[in-house]
Amino acid sequence: PAEGNLVVEASTNSTIVIKSTTPDTGTEAKLMFKIDSGGVDTNKKGGIIYKDVGTNGVGDLFFVLDQSDSAGSANTTDDTVMVIKNSGNVGIGCTPAFADWSTPIGLMIQGNEALLGLHSSAGSGVDWQIGSTTGGSITFYNNDTNVGR
């Protein structure tokens, strides 16, 4: 392959394994992304990190993006934008990751300006959470028809 390209090829199954040999809680195996001419240990601004949280390598998968223009690199503490927990729960832009998207789901949309959440658990009904840091209004719809504010 041309310089800068990585090809993994096999006739049936190809596998890339990123391995850490320290099986302790908190240990990470990382695939990091960097666009910079500096050394390899700085400015890794994006990545996919598998972090050990249990026994026998059980872990969570973190997607990280570092928005800072400092020489630091993205990490799970400060820069997580999405996490897939080993339970199957998913969090996008929120903490904690609470939605199990394989069955009836809860969905949280969260940002600097607004929050909208819907959570449903068997036997406990539906809970709505609606908020805004800048005010505004809430409009309710039923089959695309405005039914009130």
PDB file of C-alpha atoms in Angstrom:
ATOM      1  CA  PRO A   1       0.000   0.000   0.000  1.00  0.00           C
ATOM      2  CA  ALA A   2       0.939   3.626  -0.396  1.00  0.00           C
ATOM      3  CA  GLU A   3       2.655   5.428   2.480  1.00  0.00           C
ATOM      4  CA  GLY A   4       0.194   6.295   5.239  1.00  0.00           C
ATOM      5  CA  ASN A   5      -2.210   3.444   4.441  1.00  0.00           C
ATOM      6  CA  LEU A   6      -2.784   0.320   6.498  1.00  0.00           C
ATOM      7  CA  VAL A   7      -4.282  -2.738   4.855  1.00  0.00           C
ATOM      8  CA  VAL A   8      -5.300  -5.862   6.749  1.00  0.00           C
ATOM      9  CA  GLU A   9      -6.177  -8.614   4.330  1.00  0.00           C
ATOM     10  CA  ALA A  10      -7.128 -12.271   4.668  1.00  0.00           C
ATOM     11  CA  SER A  11      -9.109 -14.691   2.568  1.00  0.00           C
ATOM     12  CA  THR A  12     -11.909 -15.029   5.144  1.00  0.00           C
ATOM     13  CA  ASN A  13     -11.753 -12.882   8.311  1.00  0.00           C
ATOM     14  CA  SER A  14      -9.457  -9.933   8.973  1.00  0.00           C
ATOM     15  CA  THR A  15      -8.963  -8.710  12.519  1.00  0.00           C
ATOM     16  CA  ILE A  16      -7.166  -5.794  14.094  1.00  0.00           C
ATOM     17  CA  VAL A  17      -6.652  -6.212  17.838  1.00  0.00           C
ATOM     18  CA  ILE A  18      -5.673  -3.307  20.081  1.00  0.00           C
ATOM     19  CA  LYS A  19      -4.532  -4.956  23.304  1.00  0.00           C
ATOM     20  CA  SER A  20      -3.497  -3.815  26.751  1.00  0.00           C
ATOM     21  CA  THR A  21      -1.802  -6.475  28.858  1.00  0.00           C
ATOM     22  CA  THR A  22      -2.798  -4.922  32.203  1.00  0.00           C
ATOM     23  CA  PRO A  23      -6.245  -6.336  33.089  1.00  0.00           C
ATOM     24  CA  ASP A  24      -7.095  -3.736  35.746  1.00  0.00           C
ATOM     25  CA  THR A  25     -10.239  -1.660  36.079  1.00  0.00           C
ATOM     26  CA  GLY A  26      -9.638   1.647  34.283  1.00  0.00           C
ATOM     27  CA  THR A  27      -7.137   0.245  31.773  1.00  0.00           C
ATOM     28  CA  GLU A  28      -7.793   1.466  28.226  1.00  0.00           C
ATOM     29  CA  ALA A  29      -7.190   0.171  24.704  1.00  0.00           C
ATOM     30  CA  LYS A  30      -7.315   3.114  22.280  1.00  0.00           C
ATOM     31  CA  LEU A  31      -7.676   3.938  18.621  1.00  0.00           C
ATOM     32  CA  MET A  32      -6.756   7.629  18.463  1.00  0.00           C
ATOM     33  CA  PHE A  33      -6.879  10.160  15.609  1.00  0.00           C
ATOM     34  CA  LYS A  34      -4.465  13.039  15.046  1.00  0.00           C
ATOM     35  CA  ILE A  35      -3.998  15.651  12.347  1.00  0.00           C
ATOM     36  CA  ASP A  36      -0.835  17.512  13.315  1.00  0.00           C
ATOM     37  CA  SER A  37       2.847  17.601  12.391  1.00  0.00           C
ATOM     38  CA  GLY A  38       4.027  17.384  16.030  1.00  0.00           C
ATOM     39  CA  GLY A  39       5.121  14.333  17.983  1.00  0.00           C
ATOM     40  CA  VAL A  40       2.911  11.270  18.352  1.00  0.00           C
ATOM     41  CA  ASP A  41       2.101  11.898  22.037  1.00  0.00           C
ATOM     42  CA  THR A  42       0.248  15.211  21.632  1.00  0.00           C
ATOM     43  CA  ASN A  43      -2.842  16.575  19.886  1.00  0.00           C
ATOM     44  CA  LYS A  44      -4.717  13.290  19.522  1.00  0.00           C
ATOM     45  CA  LYS A  45      -8.084  15.050  19.287  1.00  0.00           C
ATOM     46  CA  GLY A  46     -10.417  12.137  18.568  1.00  0.00           C
ATOM     47  CA  GLY A  47     -10.641   8.485  19.364  1.00  0.00           C
ATOM     48  CA  ILE A  48     -12.481   5.322  20.209  1.00  0.00           C
ATOM     49  CA  ILE A  49     -11.497   4.003  23.615  1.00  0.00           C
ATOM     50  CA  TYR A  50     -12.389   0.663  25.191  1.00  0.00           C
ATOM     51  CA  LYS A  51     -12.128   1.036  28.978  1.00  0.00           C
ATOM     52  CA  ASP A  52     -12.022  -1.905  31.403  1.00  0.00           C
ATOM     53  CA  VAL A  53     -14.766  -1.549  34.028  1.00  0.00           C
ATOM     54  CA  GLY A  54     -15.064  -5.080  35.365  1.00  0.00           C
ATOM     55  CA  THR A  55     -13.710  -8.614  35.440  1.00  0.00           C
ATOM     56  CA  ASN A  56     -12.155 -10.509  32.509  1.00  0.00           C
ATOM     57  CA  GLY A  57     -11.912  -7.448  30.284  1.00  0.00           C
ATOM     58  CA  VAL A  58     -15.561  -6.358  30.546  1.00  0.00           C
ATOM     59  CA  GLY A  59     -15.653  -2.723  29.493  1.00  0.00           C
ATOM     60  CA  ASP A  60     -17.423   0.246  27.959  1.00  0.00           C
ATOM     61  CA  LEU A  61     -16.776   1.829  24.549  1.00  0.00           C
ATOM     62  CA  PHE A  62     -16.175   5.597  24.533  1.00  0.00           C
ATOM     63  CA  PHE A  63     -16.147   7.949  21.552  1.00  0.00           C
ATOM     64  CA  VAL A  64     -14.066  11.010  22.444  1.00  0.00           C
ATOM     65  CA  LEU A  65     -13.482  14.412  20.798  1.00  0.00           C
ATOM     66  CA  ASP A  66     -11.198  17.065  22.320  1.00  0.00           C
ATOM     67  CA  GLN A  67     -12.392  20.560  21.322  1.00  0.00           C
ATOM     68  CA  SER A  68      -9.482  22.330  23.036  1.00  0.00           C
ATOM     69  CA  ASP A  69      -6.710  23.864  20.942  1.00  0.00           C
ATOM     70  CA  SER A  70      -4.165  22.942  23.640  1.00  0.00           C
ATOM     71  CA  ALA A  71      -1.539  20.246  23.108  1.00  0.00           C
ATOM     72  CA  GLY A  72      -3.592  17.760  25.125  1.00  0.00           C
ATOM     73  CA  SER A  73      -5.330  14.687  23.798  1.00  0.00           C
ATOM     74  CA  ALA A  74      -8.916  13.454  24.037  1.00  0.00           C
ATOM     75  CA  ASN A  75      -9.758  11.308  27.065  1.00  0.00           C
ATOM     76  CA  THR A  76     -12.764   9.580  28.614  1.00  0.00           C
ATOM     77  CA  THR A  77     -12.945  11.934  31.605  1.00  0.00           C
ATOM     78  CA  ASP A  78     -13.281  15.272  29.790  1.00  0.00           C
ATOM     79  CA  ASP A  79     -14.070  14.561  26.147  1.00  0.00           C
ATOM     80  CA  THR A  80     -16.633  11.741  25.887  1.00  0.00           C
ATOM     81  CA  VAL A  81     -19.316  12.581  23.304  1.00  0.00           C
ATOM     82  CA  MET A  82     -20.863   9.109  23.179  1.00  0.00           C
ATOM     83  CA  VAL A  83     -20.562   5.958  25.279  1.00  0.00           C
ATOM     84  CA  ILE A  84     -21.867   2.453  24.751  1.00  0.00           C
ATOM     85  CA  LYS A  85     -22.027   0.700  28.110  1.00  0.00           C
ATOM     86  CA  ASN A  86     -21.366  -3.039  28.339  1.00  0.00           C
ATOM     87  CA  SER A  87     -25.047  -3.402  29.323  1.00  0.00           C
ATOM     88  CA  GLY A  88     -26.046  -2.086  25.889  1.00  0.00           C
ATOM     89  CA  ASN A  89     -27.133   1.338  27.170  1.00  0.00           C
ATOM     90  CA  VAL A  90     -26.113   4.277  25.003  1.00  0.00           C
ATOM     91  CA  GLY A  91     -25.427   7.886  25.942  1.00  0.00           C
ATOM     92  CA  ILE A  92     -24.978  10.633  23.363  1.00  0.00           C
ATOM     93  CA  GLY A  93     -23.893  13.974  24.758  1.00  0.00           C
ATOM     94  CA  CYS A  94     -25.201  13.155  28.233  1.00  0.00           C
ATOM     95  CA  THR A  95     -24.238  11.470  31.460  1.00  0.00           C
ATOM     96  CA  PRO A  96     -25.117   8.838  32.442  1.00  0.00           C
ATOM     97  CA  ALA A  97     -25.719   6.619  29.430  1.00  0.00           C
ATOM     98  CA  PHE A  98     -29.176   5.311  30.160  1.00  0.00           C
ATOM     99  CA  ALA A  99     -30.909   4.304  26.934  1.00  0.00           C
ATOM    100  CA  ASP A 100     -31.185   0.648  25.925  1.00  0.00           C
ATOM    101  CA  TRP A 101     -32.007   1.061  22.238  1.00  0.00           C
ATOM    102  CA  SER A 102     -32.780  -2.611  21.579  1.00  0.00           C
ATOM    103  CA  THR A 103     -36.287  -2.516  23.142  1.00  0.00           C
ATOM    104  CA  PRO A 104     -38.729   0.286  24.027  1.00  0.00           C
ATOM    105  CA  ILE A 105     -36.274   3.094  24.596  1.00  0.00           C
ATOM    106  CA  GLY A 106     -35.510   6.165  26.577  1.00  0.00           C
ATOM    107  CA  LEU A 107     -33.966   9.005  24.606  1.00  0.00           C
ATOM    108  CA  MET A 108     -32.154  12.025  26.024  1.00  0.00           C
ATOM    109  CA  ILE A 109     -31.249  15.019  23.867  1.00  0.00           C
ATOM    110  CA  GLN A 110     -29.005  17.408  25.750  1.00  0.00           C
ATOM    111  CA  GLY A 111     -26.976  20.445  24.790  1.00  0.00           C
ATOM    112  CA  ASN A 112     -25.932  23.870  26.015  1.00  0.00           C
ATOM    113  CA  GLU A 113     -29.357  25.370  25.376  1.00  0.00           C
ATOM    114  CA  ALA A 114     -32.030  22.716  25.889  1.00  0.00           C
ATOM    115  CA  LEU A 115     -32.904  19.342  27.347  1.00  0.00           C
ATOM    116  CA  LEU A 116     -35.647  16.956  26.300  1.00  0.00           C
ATOM    117  CA  GLY A 117     -35.904  13.519  27.878  1.00  0.00           C
ATOM    118  CA  LEU A 118     -38.401  10.661  27.780  1.00  0.00           C
ATOM    119  CA  HIS A 119     -37.919   7.617  29.970  1.00  0.00           C
ATOM    120  CA  SER A 120     -40.092   4.534  30.144  1.00  0.00           C
ATOM    121  CA  SER A 121     -39.652   1.451  32.334  1.00  0.00           C
ATOM    122  CA  ALA A 122     -41.921  -1.579  32.505  1.00  0.00           C
ATOM    123  CA  GLY A 123     -44.697  -0.945  34.992  1.00  0.00           C
ATOM    124  CA  SER A 124     -43.634   2.582  35.928  1.00  0.00           C
ATOM    125  CA  GLY A 125     -45.204   4.638  33.139  1.00  0.00           C
ATOM    126  CA  VAL A 126     -43.595   7.443  31.187  1.00  0.00           C
ATOM    127  CA  ASP A 127     -41.685  10.371  32.657  1.00  0.00           C
ATOM    128  CA  TRP A 128     -41.047  13.553  30.652  1.00  0.00           C
ATOM    129  CA  GLN A 129     -38.265  16.006  31.375  1.00  0.00           C
ATOM    130  CA  ILE A 130     -38.263  19.235  29.391  1.00  0.00           C
ATOM    131  CA  GLY A 131     -36.030  22.199  30.139  1.00  0.00           C
ATOM    132  CA  SER A 132     -34.201  25.125  28.615  1.00  0.00           C
ATOM    133  CA  THR A 133     -31.412  27.345  29.882  1.00  0.00           C
ATOM    134  CA  THR A 134     -32.602  30.252  27.731  1.00  0.00           C
ATOM    135  CA  GLY A 135     -36.393  30.191  28.183  1.00  0.00           C
ATOM    136  CA  GLY A 136     -38.737  29.790  25.252  1.00  0.00           C
ATOM    137  CA  SER A 137     -41.969  27.881  24.853  1.00  0.00           C
ATOM    138  CA  ILE A 138     -43.171  24.296  24.700  1.00  0.00           C
ATOM    139  CA  THR A 139     -45.686  23.265  22.038  1.00  0.00           C
ATOM    140  CA  PHE A 140     -47.493  19.923  22.105  1.00  0.00           C
ATOM    141  CA  TYR A 141     -48.446  18.083  18.921  1.00  0.00           C
ATOM    142  CA  ASN A 142     -50.727  15.141  18.181  1.00  0.00           C
ATOM    143  CA  ASN A 143     -50.431  13.635  14.687  1.00  0.00           C
ATOM    144  CA  ASP A 144     -48.742  16.839  13.410  1.00  0.00           C
ATOM    145  CA  THR A 145     -51.549  19.013  14.840  1.00  0.00           C
ATOM    146  CA  ASN A 146     -50.721  21.724  17.384  1.00  0.00           C
ATOM    147  CA  VAL A 147     -52.811  20.937  20.476  1.00  0.00           C
ATOM    148  CA  GLY A 148     -51.579  23.686  22.818  1.00  0.00           C
ATOM    149  CA  ARG A 149     -48.762  25.377  24.643  1.00  0.00           C
TER     150      ARG A 149
END
